GROMACS .gro file of C-alpha atoms in nm:
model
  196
    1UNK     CA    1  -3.100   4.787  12.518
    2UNK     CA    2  -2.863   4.677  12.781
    3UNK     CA    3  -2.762   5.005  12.858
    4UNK     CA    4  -3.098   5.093  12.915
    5UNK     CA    5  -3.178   4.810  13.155
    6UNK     CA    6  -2.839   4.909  13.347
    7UNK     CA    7  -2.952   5.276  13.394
    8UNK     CA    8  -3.283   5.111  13.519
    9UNK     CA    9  -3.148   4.928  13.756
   10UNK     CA   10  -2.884   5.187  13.872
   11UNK     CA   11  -3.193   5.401  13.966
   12UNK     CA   12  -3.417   5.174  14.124
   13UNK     CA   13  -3.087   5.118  14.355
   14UNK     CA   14  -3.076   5.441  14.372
   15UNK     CA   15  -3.488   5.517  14.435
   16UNK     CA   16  -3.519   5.249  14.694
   17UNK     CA   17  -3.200   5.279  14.870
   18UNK     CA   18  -3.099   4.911  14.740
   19UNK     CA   19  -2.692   4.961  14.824
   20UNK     CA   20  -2.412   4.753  14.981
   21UNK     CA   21  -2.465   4.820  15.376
   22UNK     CA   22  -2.123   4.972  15.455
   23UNK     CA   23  -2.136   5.048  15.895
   24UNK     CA   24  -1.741   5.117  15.878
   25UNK     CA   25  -1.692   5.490  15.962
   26UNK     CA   26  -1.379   5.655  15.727
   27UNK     CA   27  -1.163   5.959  15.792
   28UNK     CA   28  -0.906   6.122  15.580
   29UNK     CA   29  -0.632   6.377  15.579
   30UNK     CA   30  -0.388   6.498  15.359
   31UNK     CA   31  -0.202   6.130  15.307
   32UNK     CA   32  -0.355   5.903  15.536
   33UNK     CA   33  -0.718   5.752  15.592
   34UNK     CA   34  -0.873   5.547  15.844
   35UNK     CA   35  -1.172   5.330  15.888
   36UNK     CA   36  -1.340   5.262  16.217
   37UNK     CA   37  -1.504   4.926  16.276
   38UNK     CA   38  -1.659   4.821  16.622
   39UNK     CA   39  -1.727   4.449  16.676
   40UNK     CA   40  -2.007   4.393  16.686
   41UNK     CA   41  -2.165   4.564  16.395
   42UNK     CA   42  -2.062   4.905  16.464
   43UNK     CA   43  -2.327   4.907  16.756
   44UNK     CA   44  -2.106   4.921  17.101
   45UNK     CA   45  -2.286   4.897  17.406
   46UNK     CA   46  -2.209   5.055  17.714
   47UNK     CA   47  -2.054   4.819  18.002
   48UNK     CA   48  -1.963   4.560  17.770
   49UNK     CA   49  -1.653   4.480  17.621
   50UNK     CA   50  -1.606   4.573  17.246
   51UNK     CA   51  -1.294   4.570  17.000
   52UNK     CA   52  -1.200   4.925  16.786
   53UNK     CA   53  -0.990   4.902  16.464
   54UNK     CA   54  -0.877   5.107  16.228
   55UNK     CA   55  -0.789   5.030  15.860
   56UNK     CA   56  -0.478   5.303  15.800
   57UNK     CA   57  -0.379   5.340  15.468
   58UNK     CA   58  -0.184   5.595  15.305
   59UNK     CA   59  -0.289   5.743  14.945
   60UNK     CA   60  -0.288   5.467  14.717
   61UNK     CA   61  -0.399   5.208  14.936
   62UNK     CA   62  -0.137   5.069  15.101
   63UNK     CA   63  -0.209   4.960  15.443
   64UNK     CA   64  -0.014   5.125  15.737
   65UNK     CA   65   0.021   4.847  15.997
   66UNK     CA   66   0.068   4.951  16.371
   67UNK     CA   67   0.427   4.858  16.365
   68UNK     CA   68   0.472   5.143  16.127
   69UNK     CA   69   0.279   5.361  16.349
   70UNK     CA   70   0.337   5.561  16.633
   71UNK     CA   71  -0.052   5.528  16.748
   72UNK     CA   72  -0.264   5.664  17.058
   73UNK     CA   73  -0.666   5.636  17.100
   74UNK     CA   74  -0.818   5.874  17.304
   75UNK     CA   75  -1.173   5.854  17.391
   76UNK     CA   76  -1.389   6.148  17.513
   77UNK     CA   77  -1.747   6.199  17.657
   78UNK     CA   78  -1.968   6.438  17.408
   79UNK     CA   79  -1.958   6.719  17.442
   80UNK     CA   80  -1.611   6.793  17.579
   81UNK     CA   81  -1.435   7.084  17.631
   82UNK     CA   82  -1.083   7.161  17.464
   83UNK     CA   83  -0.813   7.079  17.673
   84UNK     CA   84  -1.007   6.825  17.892
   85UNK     CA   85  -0.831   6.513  17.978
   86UNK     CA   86  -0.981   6.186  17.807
   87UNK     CA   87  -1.240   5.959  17.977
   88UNK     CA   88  -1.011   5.664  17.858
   89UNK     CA   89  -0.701   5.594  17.685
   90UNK     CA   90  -0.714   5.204  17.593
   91UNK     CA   91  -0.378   5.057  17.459
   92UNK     CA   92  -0.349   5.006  17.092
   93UNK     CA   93  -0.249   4.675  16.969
   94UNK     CA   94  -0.164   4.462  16.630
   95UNK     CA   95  -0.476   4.290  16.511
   96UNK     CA   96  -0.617   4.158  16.177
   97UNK     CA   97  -0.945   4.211  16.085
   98UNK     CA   98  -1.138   4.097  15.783
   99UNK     CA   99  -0.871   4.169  15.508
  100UNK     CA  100  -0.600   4.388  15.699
  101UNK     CA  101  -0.352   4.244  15.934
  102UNK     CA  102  -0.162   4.414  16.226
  103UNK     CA  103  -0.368   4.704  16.257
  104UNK     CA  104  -0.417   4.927  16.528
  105UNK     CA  105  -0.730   4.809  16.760
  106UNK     CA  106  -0.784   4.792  17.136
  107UNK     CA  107  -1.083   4.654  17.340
  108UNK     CA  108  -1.255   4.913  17.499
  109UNK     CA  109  -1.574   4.931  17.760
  110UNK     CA  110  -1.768   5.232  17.750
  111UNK     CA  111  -1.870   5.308  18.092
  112UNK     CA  112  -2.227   5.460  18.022
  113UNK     CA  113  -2.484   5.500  17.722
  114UNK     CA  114  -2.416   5.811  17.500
  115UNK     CA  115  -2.219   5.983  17.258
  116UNK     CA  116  -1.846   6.008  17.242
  117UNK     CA  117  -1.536   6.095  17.021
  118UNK     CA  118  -1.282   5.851  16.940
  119UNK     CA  119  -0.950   6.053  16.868
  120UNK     CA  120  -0.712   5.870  16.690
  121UNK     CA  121  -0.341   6.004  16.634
  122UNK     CA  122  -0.045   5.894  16.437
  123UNK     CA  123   0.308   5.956  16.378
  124UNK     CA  124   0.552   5.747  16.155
  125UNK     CA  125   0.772   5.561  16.308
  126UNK     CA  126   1.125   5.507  16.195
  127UNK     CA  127   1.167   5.423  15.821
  128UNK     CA  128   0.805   5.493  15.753
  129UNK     CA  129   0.666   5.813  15.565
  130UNK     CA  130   0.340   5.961  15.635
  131UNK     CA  131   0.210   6.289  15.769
  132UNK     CA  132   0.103   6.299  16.160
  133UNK     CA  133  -0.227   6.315  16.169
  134UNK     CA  134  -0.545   6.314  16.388
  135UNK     CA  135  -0.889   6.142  16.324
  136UNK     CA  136  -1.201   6.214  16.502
  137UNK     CA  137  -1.501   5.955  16.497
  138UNK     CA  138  -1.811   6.000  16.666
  139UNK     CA  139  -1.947   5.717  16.829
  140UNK     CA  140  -2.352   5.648  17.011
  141UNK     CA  141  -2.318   5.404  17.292
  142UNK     CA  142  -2.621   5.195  17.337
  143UNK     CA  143  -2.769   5.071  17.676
  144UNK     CA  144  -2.591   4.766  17.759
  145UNK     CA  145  -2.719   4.448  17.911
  146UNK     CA  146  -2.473   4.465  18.142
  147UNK     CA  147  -2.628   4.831  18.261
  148UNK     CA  148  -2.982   4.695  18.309
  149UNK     CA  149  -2.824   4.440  18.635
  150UNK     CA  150  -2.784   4.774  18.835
  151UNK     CA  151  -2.946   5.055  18.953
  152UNK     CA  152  -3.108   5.335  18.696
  153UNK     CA  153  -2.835   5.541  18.802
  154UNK     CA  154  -2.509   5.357  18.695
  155UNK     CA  155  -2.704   5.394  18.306
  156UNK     CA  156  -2.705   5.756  18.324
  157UNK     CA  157  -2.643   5.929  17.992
  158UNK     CA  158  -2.281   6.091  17.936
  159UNK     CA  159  -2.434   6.391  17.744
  160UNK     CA  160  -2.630   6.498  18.041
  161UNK     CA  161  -2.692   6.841  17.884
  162UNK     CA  162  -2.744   6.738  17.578
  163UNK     CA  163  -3.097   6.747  17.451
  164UNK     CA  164  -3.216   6.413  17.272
  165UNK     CA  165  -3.342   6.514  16.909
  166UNK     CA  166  -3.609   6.344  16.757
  167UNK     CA  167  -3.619   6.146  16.447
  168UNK     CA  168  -3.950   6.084  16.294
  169UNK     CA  169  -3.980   5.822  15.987
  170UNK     CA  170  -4.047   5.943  15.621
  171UNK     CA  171  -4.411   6.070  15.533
  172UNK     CA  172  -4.623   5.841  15.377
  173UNK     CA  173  -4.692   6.109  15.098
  174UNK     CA  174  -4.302   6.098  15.017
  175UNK     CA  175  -4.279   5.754  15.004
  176UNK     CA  176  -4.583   5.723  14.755
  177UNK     CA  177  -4.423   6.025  14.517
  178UNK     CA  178  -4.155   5.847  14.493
  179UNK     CA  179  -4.334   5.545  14.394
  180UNK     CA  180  -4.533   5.691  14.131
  181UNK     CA  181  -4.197   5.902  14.003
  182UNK     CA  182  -3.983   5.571  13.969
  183UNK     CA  183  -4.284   5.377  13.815
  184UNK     CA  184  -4.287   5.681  13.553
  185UNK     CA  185  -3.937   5.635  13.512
  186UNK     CA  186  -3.965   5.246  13.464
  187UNK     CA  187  -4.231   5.328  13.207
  188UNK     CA  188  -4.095   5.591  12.971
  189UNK     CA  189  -3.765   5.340  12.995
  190UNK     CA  190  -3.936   5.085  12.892
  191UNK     CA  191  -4.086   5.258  12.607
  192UNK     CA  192  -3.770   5.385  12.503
  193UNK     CA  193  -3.648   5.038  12.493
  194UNK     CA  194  -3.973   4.939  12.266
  195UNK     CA  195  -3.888   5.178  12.057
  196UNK     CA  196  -3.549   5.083  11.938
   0.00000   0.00000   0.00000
């Protein structure tokens, strides 16, 4: 019976969405993953001051601190052509974040609402051993409160030709299939479990 009630609840998790929240943006390569957190809650905002940091670890695990690291941050404006210097290059220091300590991070202050790629590189330093890599993170800049003080101008979008798309909410139809599907679900579990 209690596996029953487990598979239950692992789908009604899984129906209604009902999972950890988990904002943290992660990367990999061959030997070395990243994750990308922006204070505060992954939601930067352009003209204010926000702090980047990435979570390296090799495979396995183990955390590659920025001492070990030979680390730039590049950031570019969306879209952006090959080649094209970045917008900004903030300096990468040792921080410690939630569980890590002396990661790479850096403050940085997006200069205007929009979309933009956060390049990350790496080398090992001496002693260390880990393939170079590159990580690319795409980051939406929000209006800033900071932007509103000035003139409609300075919060001009970076992806000027970039067209905006659209996103429209779930039909109501879909959202009441689903109901009826997981209350069929619920009910030929609980029979089951009746049964036995």
């Amino acid at each position: 019976m209690s596996n029953y009630l487990l598979l239950l609840f692992i789908f009604v998790n899984f129906l209604f969405g009902i999972h950890p929240a988990s904002a943290h943006k992660v990367k990999t390569t061959a030997d070395v993953g990243a994750t990308l957190h922006i204070e505060p809650n992954d939601t930067p905002r352009a003209g204010e001051e926000t702090r980047a940091w990435f979570a390296l670890t090799r495979k396995g695990g183990k955390v590659i601190p920025l001492a070990q690291c030979d680390c730039q941050l590049l950031i570019y404006a969306e879209p952006h052509v090959s080649g094209e210097p970045p917008l900004l290059e903030p300096t990468l220091k040792s921080i410690s974040a939630e569980r890590y300590k002396g990661i790479p991070g850096a403050d940085i202050t997006f200069p205007r609402p929009g979309s933009y790629q956060l390049l990350l590189r790496g080398k090992p330093t001496a002693g260390s051993k880990f393939r170079p890599f590159e990580l690319k993170y795409r980051v939406t800049v929000a209006v800033g409160t900071a932007q509103t003080k000035y003139s409609p101008q300075v919060a001009k979008n970076v992806n000027q030709n970039v067209t905006e798309e659209q996103t429209q909410g779930v039909p109501i139809w879909a959202i009441a299939a689903l109901g009826f599907f997981g209350m069929g679900v619920l009910l030929f579990v609980v029979q089951r479990v009746n049964k036995d």
